[in-house]
Coordinates of C-alpha atoms in Angstrom, one line a residue:
X1 CA -1.4 -62.8 14.9
X2 CA -0.4 -59.7 12.7
X3 CA 3.7 -59.7 13.8
X4 CA 5.6 -56.6 13.3
X5 CA 7.4 -55.7 10.4
X6 CA 11.4 -54.6 11.6
X7 CA 13.3 -52.4 9.3
X8 CA 17.0 -51.4 9.6
X9 CA 14.9 -47.2 9.3
X10 CA 12.8 -48.2 12.7
X11 CA 15.0 -47.6 15.7
X12 CA 14.7 -48.9 19.3
X13 CA 12.2 -46.6 20.6
X14 CA 9.8 -47.1 18.1
X15 CA 9.9 -51.0 18.1
X16 CA 8.4 -50.2 21.3
X17 CA 6.1 -47.5 21.1
X18 CA 4.4 -49.1 17.7
X19 CA 3.3 -52.8 19.7
X20 CA 0.2 -53.5 21.4
X21 CA 2.0 -56.3 23.6
X22 CA 1.5 -56.0 27.1
X23 CA 2.5 -58.1 30.4
X24 CA 0.1 -60.5 32.3
X25 CA 0.4 -62.3 35.5
X26 CA -2.2 -64.7 34.5
X27 CA -0.8 -68.7 34.3
X28 CA -1.3 -69.9 31.0
X29 CA -0.1 -72.5 28.1
X30 CA 3.6 -73.2 28.2
X31 CA 6.2 -75.5 29.2
X32 CA 9.2 -75.9 31.5
X33 CA 12.4 -77.6 31.2
X34 CA 14.8 -78.3 33.8
X35 CA 18.6 -79.7 33.8
X36 CA 21.7 -79.4 36.0
X37 CA 24.7 -78.0 35.6
X38 CA 27.8 -78.8 38.0
X39 CA 28.5 -74.9 38.1
X40 CA 28.3 -72.3 40.5
X41 CA 24.7 -70.5 40.5
X42 CA 26.6 -66.7 40.3
X43 CA 29.0 -67.7 37.6
X44 CA 25.9 -69.1 35.5
X45 CA 24.1 -65.9 36.5
X46 CA 26.7 -63.6 35.6
X47 CA 27.1 -65.4 32.0
X48 CA 23.2 -65.2 31.5
X49 CA 23.4 -61.3 31.5
X50 CA 26.6 -60.8 29.3
X51 CA 25.3 -58.3 26.6
X52 CA 26.8 -59.8 23.6
X53 CA 27.9 -63.0 24.4
X54 CA 24.7 -64.8 26.7
X55 CA 25.2 -68.0 27.9
X56 CA 22.6 -70.5 26.4
X57 CA 22.4 -68.1 23.0
X58 CA 25.7 -68.9 21.9
X59 CA 25.3 -70.7 18.2
X60 CA 27.1 -69.9 15.1
X61 CA 23.6 -69.5 13.8
X62 CA 22.4 -66.9 15.9
X63 CA 23.2 -63.1 15.8
X64 CA 22.3 -60.7 18.8
X65 CA 22.2 -57.1 19.0
X66 CA 20.9 -55.1 21.2
X67 CA 18.6 -52.2 20.3
X68 CA 18.9 -50.1 23.5
X69 CA 20.5 -50.5 26.9
X70 CA 18.1 -48.0 28.6
X71 CA 15.7 -49.0 31.5
X72 CA 11.8 -48.3 30.9
X73 CA 11.5 -47.5 33.9
X74 CA 13.1 -44.6 34.7
X75 CA 10.3 -42.3 34.7
X76 CA 8.6 -44.2 37.2
X77 CA 8.6 -43.6 41.0
X78 CA 10.1 -45.8 42.9
X79 CA 10.4 -46.8 46.1
X80 CA 13.8 -47.1 48.0
X81 CA 14.0 -50.2 48.4
X82 CA 13.4 -51.1 44.2
X83 CA 16.3 -48.3 43.8
X84 CA 18.7 -50.7 45.9
X85 CA 17.5 -53.0 44.0
X86 CA 17.9 -52.1 40.6
X87 CA 21.2 -50.3 41.7
X88 CA 22.5 -53.8 42.9
X89 CA 21.3 -55.1 39.3
X90 CA 23.0 -52.4 37.7
X91 CA 26.0 -52.3 39.2
X92 CA 27.8 -55.2 37.1
X93 CA 30.3 -54.7 34.2
X94 CA 29.1 -52.1 31.3
X95 CA 28.7 -55.8 29.6
X96 CA 25.9 -56.7 31.3
X97 CA 22.4 -56.0 30.0
X98 CA 20.1 -54.4 32.9
X99 CA 16.0 -54.0 33.0
X100 CA 14.7 -52.3 29.9
X101 CA 17.4 -53.6 27.4
X102 CA 15.5 -54.7 23.8
X103 CA 17.7 -57.6 22.0
X104 CA 17.1 -58.5 18.8
X105 CA 18.2 -62.1 17.8
X106 CA 18.4 -63.1 14.2
X107 CA 18.7 -66.9 13.2
X108 CA 19.7 -68.7 10.0
X109 CA 18.7 -71.1 8.7
X110 CA 16.5 -74.1 9.3
X111 CA 14.6 -71.7 11.6
X112 CA 15.4 -68.2 9.8
X113 CA 13.8 -65.3 10.6
X114 CA 14.4 -62.8 14.2
X115 CA 12.9 -62.1 17.5
X116 CA 12.9 -59.2 19.8
X117 CA 12.6 -59.4 23.6
X118 CA 12.7 -57.1 26.2
X119 CA 14.3 -57.6 29.5
X120 CA 11.4 -57.0 32.0
X121 CA 12.7 -58.8 35.6
X122 CA 15.9 -59.7 36.9
X123 CA 15.8 -61.3 40.6
X124 CA 20.0 -61.5 41.6
X125 CA 21.2 -64.6 41.4
X126 CA 18.1 -66.3 40.8
X127 CA 16.2 -65.3 37.7
X128 CA 15.7 -63.4 34.7
X129 CA 13.0 -62.9 32.7
X130 CA 12.7 -61.7 28.7
X131 CA 9.4 -60.4 27.2
X132 CA 9.2 -61.3 23.2
X133 CA 8.0 -58.1 21.5
X134 CA 8.3 -59.3 18.1
X135 CA 8.9 -62.4 16.4
X136 CA 9.2 -63.8 12.8
X137 CA 10.5 -67.0 12.9
X138 CA 9.4 -70.5 11.2
X139 CA 7.9 -71.7 14.4
X140 CA 6.6 -68.3 16.5
X141 CA 5.1 -68.3 20.0
X142 CA 2.2 -66.8 20.4
X143 CA 0.6 -64.6 23.4
X144 CA -3.0 -65.3 24.7
X145 CA -5.3 -62.5 23.6
X146 CA -7.2 -60.5 25.8
X147 CA -9.9 -57.9 25.5
X148 CA -8.7 -57.5 22.2
X149 CA -4.8 -57.0 23.4
X150 CA -2.1 -59.7 22.6
X151 CA -0.1 -60.6 25.8
X152 CA 3.2 -61.1 25.1
X153 CA 5.1 -64.4 25.3
X154 CA 7.5 -64.5 27.9
X155 CA 11.1 -66.7 28.9
X156 CA 12.3 -67.3 32.3
X157 CA 16.0 -68.6 33.3
X158 CA 15.3 -69.3 37.0
X159 CA 18.5 -70.6 38.7
X160 CA 19.0 -72.9 42.5
X161 CA 22.0 -73.9 43.9
X162 CA 22.3 -77.7 44.1
X163 CA 24.9 -80.3 45.4
X164 CA 25.9 -80.9 42.1
X165 CA 26.4 -76.9 41.0
X166 CA 23.5 -75.5 39.4
X167 CA 19.8 -76.4 38.2
X168 CA 18.3 -74.5 35.5
X169 CA 14.4 -74.2 34.8
X170 CA 13.8 -72.9 31.5
X171 CA 9.9 -71.9 31.7
X172 CA 8.4 -70.5 28.3
X173 CA 5.2 -68.8 28.9
X174 CA 2.9 -68.3 25.7
X175 CA -0.5 -69.6 24.5
X176 CA 0.1 -71.8 21.2
X177 CA 2.8 -71.9 18.8
X178 CA 2.1 -70.4 15.4
X179 CA 4.1 -71.7 11.9
X180 CA 5.1 -69.4 9.3
X181 CA 4.2 -72.1 6.6
X182 CA 1.1 -74.0 6.0
X183 CA 3.7 -76.7 5.5
X184 CA 4.5 -76.9 9.1
X185 CA 1.1 -76.5 10.4
X186 CA 0.5 -79.5 11.4
X187 CA 3.4 -79.5 13.4
X188 CA 2.6 -76.8 15.7
X189 CA 0.8 -78.4 18.3
X190 CA 3.7 -81.0 18.6
X191 CA 6.6 -78.4 18.9
X192 CA 5.8 -77.5 22.8
X193 CA 6.6 -80.9 23.5
X194 CA 9.5 -81.3 21.3
X195 CA 11.4 -78.2 22.6
X196 CA 11.2 -79.5 26.2
X197 CA 12.5 -82.7 25.5
X198 CA 15.2 -81.3 23.0
X199 CA 15.8 -79.2 26.0
X200 CA 16.6 -81.6 28.8
X201 CA 18.0 -83.5 26.1
X202 CA 21.2 -81.2 25.4
X203 CA 20.7 -78.3 27.7
X204 CA 23.1 -79.2 29.7
X205 CA 25.8 -80.4 28.0
X206 CA 25.4 -77.4 25.5
X207 CA 25.2 -74.9 28.6
X208 CA 28.4 -76.8 30.4
X209 CA 30.6 -76.8 27.3
X210 CA 29.8 -73.0 27.1
X211 CA 31.1 -72.4 31.1
X212 CA 34.3 -74.4 30.7
X213 CA 34.8 -72.5 27.5
X214 CA 34.4 -69.2 28.9
X215 CA 37.2 -70.5 31.8
X216 CA 35.0 -71.7 35.2
X217 CA 35.7 -74.9 36.8
X218 CA 33.2 -77.0 37.6
X219 CA 32.1 -77.7 41.1
X220 CA 32.6 -80.2 43.4
X221 CA 29.8 -81.3 46.4
X222 CA 32.2 -79.4 48.9
X223 CA 32.5 -76.2 46.5
X224 CA 28.4 -75.8 46.3
X225 CA 28.2 -74.0 49.6
X226 CA 25.7 -73.4 52.2
X227 CA 22.3 -74.3 50.3
X228 CA 24.2 -77.3 48.8
X229 CA 25.0 -78.2 52.2
X230 CA 21.9 -78.0 53.5
X231 CA 20.2 -80.1 50.7
X232 CA 22.7 -83.0 50.9
X233 CA 21.5 -82.8 54.7
X234 CA 17.9 -83.4 53.9
X235 CA 19.0 -85.8 51.4
X236 CA 20.6 -88.3 53.8
X237 CA 17.9 -87.2 56.2
X238 CA 15.6 -89.0 54.6
X239 CA 17.8 -91.7 53.1
X240 CA 18.0 -92.4 57.4
X241 CA 14.1 -92.8 57.9
X242 CA 13.7 -94.7 54.5
X243 CA 15.9 -97.2 56.6
X244 CA 14.5 -97.0 59.9
X245 CA 11.0 -97.5 58.3
X246 CA 12.3 -100.6 56.2
X247 CA 14.1 -101.9 59.5
X248 CA 10.8 -101.1 61.6
X249 CA 9.0 -103.2 58.5
X250 CA 10.8 -106.1 58.9
X251 CA 10.9 -106.4 62.8
X252 CA 7.0 -106.2 62.5
X253 CA 6.6 -108.5 60.3
X254 CA 8.7 -111.1 61.9
X255 CA 6.8 -110.1 65.1
X256 CA 3.7 -111.5 63.2
X257 CA 5.4 -114.5 61.9
X258 CA 6.3 -115.4 65.8
X259 CA 2.7 -114.5 66.7
X260 CA 1.3 -116.6 64.5
X261 CA 3.5 -119.6 65.1
X262 CA 2.7 -119.5 68.6
X263 CA -0.8 -119.4 68.0
X264 CA -0.6 -122.6 66.0

């Protein structure tokens, strides 16, 4: 896969115009990491859209630069419903990103390099989706090649309300991993499994610490909202059904024993 070269003289428009990556609705390889944090879904979603300090990308070895905030769909004719949704998405503070935003993330050692991504979809209070436009790091996600064109790898953050706060799904769509160093080539097939293990092991603590640092208070069961109450009700119903089945099973077993005793 050929990489785009990014220089300081290139502006965001040139970056978008010079690429051949495109979107695809096809499901392909990748992985999903899942974890829970004790914070409200709406608060987590707000922090995900921060322009300069987004949740999950705050680290000493990561530098973020917003290359453009313009909506790529501004020239597309949209329905009134679509316009209403877009206005709702973009109605936040000036410190939030919106659909069409192009962002560059630069990483220091050990994963020295950069990625350039575009925000392609925002579902209010549910999910955000970024497509990778360029990448040059130690390990690079590569999309599938279809009809001579490379499909853009993508990362989606999906959030659900649960009884203890929010459940986060980090969904990575890509075909394979390509290494920049020939020494690490043999590790490439193992990277997706390692990334999933690492995220599910560490992301909950990292994200929770970030939410606390930003001034949010962790929720209790009673503060989790209607969705959480419904979830608890369903869970209690499931447990009651299991207990009822267990009692019926014991009664049936006892009945069989009494019947066998009477026969013999």
